XYZ file of C-alpha atoms in Angstrom:
604
model
C 0.072 0.255 0.198
C 1.556 3.230 -0.516
C 0.934 6.202 1.622
C -1.688 8.484 0.619
C -0.523 11.796 1.819
C 2.331 11.123 -0.807
C 0.269 10.044 -3.289
C -1.814 12.803 -3.162
C 1.240 15.146 -3.359
C 2.489 12.838 -6.369
C -0.549 13.420 -8.380
C -0.676 17.165 -7.839
C 2.976 17.071 -8.891
C 1.991 15.629 -12.193
C -0.528 17.680 -12.669
C 1.493 20.748 -12.425
C 4.157 19.121 -14.319
C 3.684 19.426 -18.028
C 3.252 16.931 -20.534
C 5.622 18.311 -23.425
C 7.967 20.283 -23.626
C 5.842 22.840 -26.325
C 3.686 23.431 -23.267
C 5.829 25.810 -22.239
C 5.445 27.343 -25.355
C 2.137 28.851 -24.018
C 3.038 29.957 -20.250
C 4.079 33.650 -19.739
C 7.141 32.521 -17.813
C 8.594 30.733 -20.712
C 6.839 32.340 -24.099
C 8.005 35.838 -24.219
C 10.940 34.826 -23.079
C 11.643 32.506 -26.052
C 10.843 35.267 -28.437
C 12.631 37.975 -27.386
C 15.606 35.743 -27.524
C 14.948 34.187 -30.802
C 13.944 37.943 -32.203
C 17.836 38.943 -31.103
C 19.502 35.382 -32.384
C 17.469 36.512 -35.655
C 18.590 39.966 -35.911
C 22.601 38.956 -34.929
C 22.376 36.454 -38.676
C 20.495 38.922 -40.112
C 22.953 41.685 -40.396
C 26.246 39.807 -39.698
C 24.605 37.585 -43.253
C 23.461 40.254 -44.663
C 27.212 42.667 -44.203
C 28.945 39.477 -45.275
C 26.840 39.499 -48.174
C 27.490 42.884 -49.173
C 30.780 43.450 -49.144
C 31.897 40.040 -50.785
C 29.941 40.495 -53.721
C 29.514 44.656 -53.764
C 33.006 45.060 -53.090
C 32.795 48.302 -54.952
C 30.292 49.987 -53.119
C 32.364 49.958 -49.772
C 35.296 51.942 -50.008
C 38.592 50.343 -47.856
C 36.866 46.852 -47.745
C 38.970 43.856 -48.633
C 36.833 40.991 -49.445
C 39.009 38.162 -48.720
C 39.592 39.003 -44.917
C 35.918 40.228 -44.454
C 34.170 37.699 -43.080
C 36.945 36.836 -40.745
C 37.134 40.077 -39.693
C 33.440 40.966 -39.067
C 33.323 37.649 -37.373
C 35.901 38.286 -35.056
C 34.809 41.977 -34.254
C 31.345 40.590 -33.001
C 33.472 37.632 -30.900
C 35.704 40.089 -28.885
C 32.843 41.224 -26.735
C 32.664 38.147 -25.130
C 35.690 38.122 -24.492
C 36.058 41.530 -23.295
C 32.814 42.060 -21.552
C 30.887 38.623 -20.595
C 32.346 38.941 -17.050
C 30.598 42.212 -16.333
C 27.551 41.002 -18.401
C 27.554 38.035 -15.581
C 27.803 40.679 -12.463
C 25.033 42.806 -13.858
C 22.524 39.601 -14.474
C 23.543 38.433 -10.873
C 22.879 42.235 -9.162
C 19.440 43.558 -11.502
C 15.986 42.048 -12.004
C 16.601 40.058 -15.337
C 13.152 41.044 -16.774
C 14.296 44.658 -16.493
C 17.709 44.275 -18.182
C 16.098 42.170 -21.116
C 13.974 45.403 -21.924
C 17.106 47.167 -21.157
C 19.087 45.273 -23.617
C 15.966 45.393 -26.862
C 15.951 48.884 -26.143
C 19.608 49.251 -26.865
C 19.137 46.964 -29.923
C 16.900 49.445 -31.605
C 19.234 52.086 -31.842
C 21.954 49.948 -32.992
C 19.902 48.559 -35.727
C 19.159 52.565 -36.571
C 23.422 52.997 -36.508
C 23.296 49.852 -38.660
C 20.025 50.782 -41.328
C 22.188 54.088 -41.560
C 25.435 51.987 -42.681
C 23.307 49.825 -44.922
C 22.093 52.768 -46.194
C 24.957 55.017 -47.329
C 27.064 52.110 -47.379
C 29.471 53.198 -44.583
C 31.920 50.367 -43.728
C 33.001 51.831 -40.357
C 29.728 52.450 -39.570
C 28.818 48.506 -40.031
C 31.764 47.432 -38.110
C 31.467 49.362 -35.034
C 27.084 48.476 -35.377
C 29.187 44.590 -35.727
C 30.848 45.240 -32.429
C 27.712 46.787 -30.650
C 25.691 44.048 -31.464
C 28.372 41.835 -30.108
C 28.045 43.398 -27.040
C 24.617 43.548 -27.100
C 24.668 39.406 -27.408
C 27.406 39.488 -24.424
C 25.019 41.248 -22.170
C 21.682 38.939 -23.345
C 24.119 36.054 -22.863
C 24.473 35.207 -18.662
C 20.823 36.791 -18.670
C 19.831 34.015 -21.338
C 20.959 30.993 -19.507
C 20.641 31.964 -15.407
C 16.457 32.745 -16.654
C 15.639 29.329 -16.686
C 16.724 27.799 -13.062
C 14.426 31.061 -11.620
C 11.340 29.816 -13.872
C 11.346 26.250 -14.414
C 11.076 23.360 -11.887
C 13.813 20.853 -12.350
C 11.763 18.194 -14.645
C 11.099 21.486 -16.974
C 15.018 22.383 -17.780
C 16.073 19.886 -19.916
C 12.679 20.707 -21.739
C 12.833 24.607 -21.521
C 16.824 24.483 -23.054
C 16.056 22.084 -25.482
C 13.876 24.858 -26.845
C 15.886 27.648 -26.650
C 18.876 25.385 -28.283
C 16.528 24.462 -31.236
C 15.071 28.041 -31.057
C 18.926 29.319 -31.626
C 19.844 27.618 -34.492
C 16.628 27.757 -36.481
C 17.005 31.649 -35.576
C 20.039 31.165 -37.301
C 19.521 29.466 -40.216
C 16.359 31.840 -41.135
C 18.771 34.800 -40.015
C 21.190 33.376 -42.682
C 18.594 32.795 -45.261
C 16.583 36.299 -45.027
C 20.044 38.286 -44.755
C 21.556 36.540 -47.729
C 18.655 36.776 -50.240
C 17.753 40.832 -48.596
C 21.405 41.105 -49.862
C 21.133 39.637 -53.291
C 18.127 42.181 -54.210
C 19.886 44.445 -56.609
C 19.575 47.351 -55.842
C 17.292 47.800 -53.480
C 19.379 44.857 -50.871
C 20.964 47.603 -48.676
C 17.037 49.150 -47.522
C 15.375 45.745 -47.506
C 18.148 45.269 -44.712
C 17.820 48.188 -42.673
C 14.017 48.090 -42.563
C 14.424 44.241 -41.826
C 16.803 44.808 -38.713
C 14.692 48.037 -37.121
C 11.805 45.570 -37.405
C 12.760 42.355 -36.115
C 14.311 44.959 -33.034
C 11.128 46.647 -32.677
C 9.077 43.287 -32.070
C 11.567 41.365 -29.787
C 11.563 44.692 -27.595
C 7.508 44.574 -27.573
C 8.530 40.355 -26.594
C 10.419 41.820 -23.799
C 7.564 44.259 -22.770
C 5.571 40.211 -21.250
C 8.894 37.861 -19.601
C 7.744 38.446 -15.776
C 9.806 39.880 -13.047
C 12.934 37.766 -12.293
C 14.579 38.969 -8.989
C 17.944 38.868 -9.031
C 19.862 36.735 -6.530
C 22.362 39.349 -5.578
C 20.774 42.850 -5.565
C 24.145 44.148 -3.425
C 26.674 42.763 -5.279
C 29.304 45.407 -5.782
C 30.040 45.616 -9.800
C 33.844 45.441 -10.907
C 34.109 47.327 -13.613
C 37.816 46.144 -14.252
C 36.749 43.134 -17.166
C 40.160 41.641 -17.213
C 40.430 40.867 -13.217
C 36.731 39.930 -12.978
C 37.083 37.548 -16.106
C 39.868 35.875 -14.274
C 37.932 35.763 -11.045
C 34.885 34.687 -13.027
C 37.130 31.694 -14.260
C 38.830 31.218 -10.879
C 35.085 30.862 -9.313
C 33.575 28.660 -12.147
C 36.900 26.178 -11.331
C 35.598 25.684 -7.576
C 32.780 23.155 -8.816
C 34.618 20.574 -10.799
C 31.991 19.064 -12.723
C 30.535 22.561 -13.768
C 33.895 23.981 -14.766
C 34.328 20.649 -17.018
C 30.952 21.087 -18.415
C 32.094 24.533 -19.589
C 35.096 23.351 -21.335
C 32.903 20.731 -22.296
C 30.367 23.416 -24.227
C 33.385 25.536 -25.529
C 34.456 22.409 -27.418
C 31.651 21.960 -28.797
C 31.258 25.547 -29.592
C 34.874 24.964 -31.278
C 33.968 22.053 -33.512
C 30.745 23.939 -34.308
C 32.401 26.741 -35.535
C 34.850 24.927 -37.471
C 32.204 23.444 -39.318
C 29.666 26.269 -39.988
C 32.632 28.550 -41.206
C 33.634 26.083 -43.506
C 30.472 25.577 -45.312
C 31.249 28.214 -47.960
C 34.595 26.380 -48.857
C 32.790 22.899 -48.525
C 30.489 23.745 -51.138
C 32.422 25.617 -53.660
C 35.723 23.673 -53.563
C 34.593 20.082 -52.685
C 30.515 19.859 -53.847
C 31.286 22.075 -56.516
C 28.160 23.920 -55.897
C 26.760 27.293 -55.933
C 25.977 29.665 -52.624
C 22.225 28.591 -52.566
C 23.762 25.445 -51.768
C 25.085 26.542 -48.772
C 21.305 27.224 -47.449
C 20.888 23.352 -47.630
C 23.489 23.057 -45.630
C 23.173 25.371 -42.763
C 19.751 23.682 -42.698
C 20.175 20.302 -43.056
C 22.635 21.325 -39.620
C 19.990 22.812 -37.721
C 17.022 21.245 -38.133
C 20.013 18.078 -36.603
C 20.704 20.437 -33.804
C 17.338 21.633 -33.063
C 15.874 17.919 -33.447
C 18.275 16.904 -31.176
C 17.288 19.353 -28.623
C 14.378 18.397 -28.537
C 14.699 15.014 -28.370
C 16.645 15.304 -25.331
C 13.603 15.844 -23.290
C 12.150 12.266 -24.281
C 15.400 10.425 -23.846
C 16.259 11.434 -20.353
C 12.595 11.593 -19.033
C 12.681 14.784 -18.148
C 15.899 15.212 -16.077
C 19.303 16.168 -16.252
C 20.238 13.030 -17.728
C 24.437 13.544 -18.115
C 24.539 10.116 -19.658
C 23.629 11.964 -23.278
C 26.732 13.773 -23.505
C 28.929 10.521 -24.384
C 26.533 9.657 -26.727
C 26.379 12.959 -28.239
C 30.410 13.191 -28.535
C 30.404 9.886 -29.692
C 28.135 10.441 -32.535
C 29.888 13.398 -33.740
C 33.189 12.051 -34.415
C 31.826 8.653 -35.943
C 29.601 10.903 -38.377
C 32.647 13.799 -38.979
C 34.530 10.684 -40.119
C 32.009 9.365 -42.422
C 31.530 12.614 -43.909
C 35.236 12.833 -44.726
C 35.504 9.749 -46.622
C 31.719 10.813 -47.696
C 34.132 14.023 -49.323
C 35.915 11.671 -51.258
C 33.339 9.621 -52.737
C 31.699 12.461 -54.722
C 31.250 12.675 -58.514
C 33.204 15.020 -60.971
C 31.424 18.380 -61.895
C 32.335 20.638 -64.709
C 30.347 23.540 -63.164
C 28.667 24.801 -59.940
C 25.380 23.045 -59.374
C 22.619 24.517 -58.579
C 20.046 23.450 -55.384
C 18.155 21.068 -57.630
C 21.558 19.437 -59.531
C 22.927 18.779 -56.133
C 19.946 17.026 -55.028
C 19.654 14.954 -57.736
C 23.126 12.931 -56.571
C 22.556 10.036 -54.000
C 26.208 10.777 -52.891
C 25.047 14.420 -51.934
C 22.383 13.012 -49.990
C 25.305 11.006 -47.876
C 26.683 14.154 -47.318
C 23.366 15.366 -45.683
C 22.951 12.876 -44.018
C 26.203 13.042 -41.980
C 25.769 16.870 -40.863
C 21.921 16.385 -39.815
C 23.461 13.294 -37.739
C 26.634 14.812 -36.814
C 24.342 17.849 -35.701
C 21.642 16.048 -34.024
C 24.374 14.438 -31.612
C 25.731 17.938 -30.842
C 21.798 18.706 -29.642
C 22.894 15.600 -27.621
C 25.794 16.411 -26.256
C 25.072 20.214 -25.461
C 21.647 20.133 -24.033
C 21.967 18.066 -20.957
C 25.841 19.953 -20.060
C 23.840 23.333 -20.083
C 20.608 22.202 -17.847
C 23.335 20.395 -15.150
C 25.660 23.415 -15.095
C 22.696 25.633 -14.884
C 21.019 23.059 -11.844
C 24.790 22.682 -10.319
C 25.609 26.412 -10.222
C 24.600 27.877 -6.637
C 21.853 30.627 -7.637
C 23.759 33.809 -5.763
C 26.592 33.818 -8.770
C 24.954 31.304 -11.159
C 25.111 34.192 -14.000
C 28.605 35.030 -13.598
C 29.501 31.007 -14.031
C 27.408 31.618 -17.673
C 29.413 34.290 -18.182
C 32.931 32.812 -17.592
C 31.269 30.012 -19.960
C 30.749 32.874 -22.723
C 34.332 33.692 -22.550
C 35.708 30.360 -23.233
C 33.067 29.970 -25.980
C 34.724 33.067 -27.574
C 38.444 31.846 -26.811
C 37.688 28.426 -28.350
C 35.757 29.994 -31.299
C 39.258 32.150 -32.307
C 41.466 28.943 -31.580
C 39.131 27.120 -33.803
C 39.500 29.883 -36.262
C 43.238 29.864 -35.917
C 43.594 26.232 -36.656
C 41.772 26.096 -39.643
C 43.412 28.994 -41.265
C 47.029 27.035 -39.963
C 45.645 24.016 -41.660
C 44.409 25.286 -44.916
C 47.913 27.251 -45.471
C 49.347 23.956 -44.563
C 47.342 22.147 -47.556
C 45.120 20.276 -45.590
C 41.535 20.260 -47.254
C 38.255 20.807 -45.697
C 37.430 17.364 -45.420
C 40.735 16.703 -43.816
C 40.001 19.644 -41.389
C 37.086 17.462 -40.713
C 38.445 14.664 -39.897
C 41.411 16.559 -37.854
C 38.246 17.824 -35.481
C 36.647 14.338 -35.357
C 39.849 13.228 -34.257
C 40.922 15.771 -31.768
C 37.087 15.360 -30.962
C 37.991 12.229 -29.101
C 40.933 12.999 -27.430
C 39.127 15.674 -25.799
C 36.241 13.731 -25.015
C 38.501 11.021 -23.971
C 40.491 13.374 -21.594
C 37.313 14.890 -20.059
C 35.580 11.920 -19.136
C 38.602 10.609 -17.097
C 38.526 13.582 -15.455
C 34.864 12.782 -14.958
C 34.221 9.305 -15.229
C 30.134 10.106 -13.882
C 29.208 11.326 -17.653
C 30.886 7.561 -18.692
C 29.553 5.180 -16.473
C 26.146 7.201 -16.471
C 26.157 6.736 -20.205
C 26.775 2.414 -19.435
C 24.016 2.694 -16.909
C 21.433 4.170 -19.313
C 22.796 2.721 -22.729
C 22.848 -0.677 -21.334
C 19.215 -0.565 -18.857
C 17.580 1.267 -21.620
C 18.701 -1.468 -24.342
C 17.399 -4.086 -22.936
C 14.925 -3.466 -20.630
C 11.976 -1.228 -20.800
C 11.357 0.542 -17.094
C 8.818 2.225 -16.078
C 9.119 4.057 -12.746
C 6.781 4.219 -9.887
C 6.679 6.820 -7.500
C 10.479 7.898 -8.750
C 9.098 11.433 -6.789
C 10.535 9.900 -3.420
C 14.005 9.874 -4.419
C 14.777 13.301 -3.152
C 16.511 15.935 -5.956
C 18.764 16.681 -3.007
C 20.165 16.219 0.714
C 21.056 13.024 2.311
C 18.969 9.759 1.785
C 19.554 6.113 2.570
C 17.950 3.807 -0.504
C 17.341 0.399 0.953
C 16.478 -1.976 -1.450
C 15.313 -5.629 -2.236
C 17.420 -7.466 -4.282
C 16.571 -9.710 -7.040
C 19.298 -9.357 -9.616
C 23.001 -9.030 -10.256
C 22.095 -6.089 -12.797
C 19.487 -3.975 -9.730
C 22.204 -1.469 -9.075
C 22.706 -0.786 -12.996
C 18.766 -0.123 -13.418
C 18.687 2.001 -10.149
C 21.807 4.298 -11.407
C 19.815 4.496 -14.773
C 16.459 5.140 -12.941
C 17.816 7.803 -10.215
C 17.706 11.339 -11.158
C 20.992 11.746 -9.000
C 24.789 9.504 -8.384
C 24.283 7.122 -6.270
C 26.886 5.646 -3.845
C 26.447 1.323 -4.165
C 27.584 -0.324 -0.432
C 28.397 -3.845 -2.150
C 29.996 -6.995 -1.328
C 33.782 -7.057 -1.372
C 34.284 -9.791 -3.407
C 31.949 -7.959 -6.262
C 34.254 -4.693 -5.610
C 37.026 -6.378 -6.380
C 35.682 -8.196 -9.826
C 38.406 -8.340 -12.319
C 37.402 -5.638 -16.084
C 34.316 -4.316 -13.454
C 36.804 -2.778 -10.349
C 37.296 0.181 -12.274
C 33.511 1.094 -12.927
C 32.884 0.246 -9.080
C 36.202 2.572 -8.041
C 35.075 5.539 -10.106
C 31.107 5.126 -9.098
C 32.450 5.357 -5.315
C 31.112 2.364 -4.702
C 31.593 1.126 -1.027
C 32.703 -2.151 -0.300
C 31.712 -4.133 2.545
C 32.352 -7.442 4.174
C 30.499 -9.390 6.547
C 32.117 -8.882 10.937
C 33.372 -12.929 10.728
C 35.485 -11.996 7.313
C 36.931 -8.685 7.876
C 35.720 -6.327 10.824
C 38.195 -3.841 9.577
C 36.570 -3.511 6.026
C 33.394 -3.565 8.017
C 33.849 -0.688 10.136
C 35.528 1.483 7.135
C 32.013 0.809 4.881
C 30.141 1.855 8.016
C 32.243 5.135 8.491
C 32.376 6.084 4.486
C 28.530 5.439 4.611
C 27.875 8.244 7.685
C 30.741 10.203 5.710
C 28.732 10.288 2.193
C 25.375 10.566 4.029
C 26.658 13.965 5.962
C 27.901 15.209 2.676
C 24.453 14.929 1.324
C 24.740 12.319 -1.067
C 22.761 9.075 -1.893
C 23.513 5.702 -0.410
C 21.859 2.564 -1.428
C 22.164 -0.550 0.465
C 20.891 -4.206 0.219
C 20.456 -5.391 3.304
C 19.525 -9.136 2.621
C 22.973 -9.925 1.993
C 21.741 -11.784 -0.319
C 19.824 -12.411 -3.578
C 16.185 -12.970 -3.598
C 14.353 -16.325 -5.184
C 11.092 -15.345 -5.075
C 10.736 -11.804 -5.588
C 10.343 -11.269 -1.377
C 12.099 -9.757 1.242
C 14.519 -11.688 3.105
C 15.410 -10.898 6.898
C 17.403 -7.576 6.830
C 21.383 -7.586 8.070
C 22.057 -5.559 10.882
C 24.223 -3.159 8.890
C 21.267 -0.424 7.928
C 20.444 -0.200 11.579
C 24.053 0.602 12.314
C 24.123 3.347 9.283
C 21.287 5.103 10.020
C 22.064 5.306 13.817
C 25.031 7.276 12.799
C 23.533 9.048 10.125
C 20.554 10.027 11.893
C 18.942 13.276 11.822
C 20.771 14.444 8.532
C 19.393 11.370 6.600
C 16.081 10.461 4.942
C 15.661 7.010 4.102
C 13.418 5.150 1.342
C 12.475 1.209 1.384
C 12.190 -0.208 -2.211
C 9.441 -3.194 -1.373
C 9.717 -4.879 -4.437
C 13.265 -4.716 -5.284
C 15.315 -2.459 -7.494
C 13.495 -4.621 -10.692
C 11.157 -6.695 -10.894
C 12.067 -8.333 -14.249
C 8.815 -10.373 -14.461
C 7.312 -6.643 -15.292
C 10.804 -5.340 -15.978
C 9.574 -2.101 -13.772
C 11.497 -0.013 -10.568
C 9.379 0.586 -7.751
C 9.946 3.183 -4.892
C 7.935 1.745 -1.903
C 6.734 4.245 1.206
C 9.082 5.683 3.958
C 8.932 4.033 6.751
């Protein structure tokens, strides 16, 4: 029987939870914010792509502009404010109400686009370069607000879905902005005026959307602002390093930006020199890449069961490398062309569909990789300095993107082809991922548990909310199978410290995983009283630190599914840990494999 009070609470929680992440788009706490950030990303790309297209194909109208370096210069000018001002932006987002900051940033955008419109109409390159820098500053100011806003308005079960929608929206905005900016710039005689109208109009729509963003109180209203960007940048990076998992997650996200920037900036050259296709095909490549990222971001919620599932991160990094390597080989199996292909001609070759499939799947796995990392950073960063952690992330992202551009330029000068650059990036991704997972085995172990359980079993969770999201807790479980721990690890929303028999703990080949999972070996008193004492001490210390500990107190597998006699260990652990610990008892085991389900029983 279940506790009626707990059951009614669970029902209320279920009613409050959104059955789909798309339902958030009807909520005032999310929809205006989503529209605001979407319009901002859209305007960034309409402006940048429009400016780049004009100075590349209509150079004569812009004095003092080198078309060969203009694209790199525009990108560098846009990224520079992220390096210089992200630390200051993070402080502002922690000190002031995020709704007020959002409205200020969008009003600032209208003024910037008025300057940009004047630059387009008068063909003033200096004005447009200035506007590019200021748009970079606009995005720098909004970045910490964008990602620290979500945890203040979404609960833990909505965080992954909300991040997925934001990631999807961002890449769709990039795609639409690329198409609109390029198409408008290509209209002879009227392109500049059309770009000016589009940019100002999008900024106005964004400001209207920002008016609906709900109040978001500042977590540190008394924070003293350090206006020195260099010392504050260093302090933010030190602040991020205080939480090792969060800092390595920041590096992981920045690495994805390194990989993504390498591919995205290569698309124009890839289309012309490798695919023998005209500029319109670049739009097809960008659309394919954007749809892949969008789908991967949206699928994260379903695959992770509405929680932060870091097991998807290794899956994402594996898929990125596999399909980047496949893209290299696919690029060497293309038919020879005598002219630049149109979109219709490009899509008429089966070999080109292989290229598109590789790009789509590579991007989709990129979505699997990025969304859980963003959600992990948001959930594990202290609310008092969460925005500054996001600012540190923006700084690292910008630095990694600059290094990406330098690497691509050096490899190109060394005679490496664009597919060769893709291959180098894929192999570097394997090295970087292996290094990160060796430093934080939690990612890899979570992936192994998630993959094995979801491959071989169909799990239905009942009363999963009884496992607390934070704080010390002891799980006391019936033992029906040797994979009970694996199923529990995959089903739990947080890492579990398992107490296990020392013989299993020292099993050859598996001991590495048990040690990195911080399992606690235990032995009967008559076999090794010192190990038993150490196990009790380790359990007490883990619970005092607020961790989740699991023990199978029967000491053996059940043959009938019924609960056997408990050993005295669980009593000893509870006696030591009280009052800091809550405990939960699984009355039908971690997994009843006749029904392949997990069931958390009532608290006793």
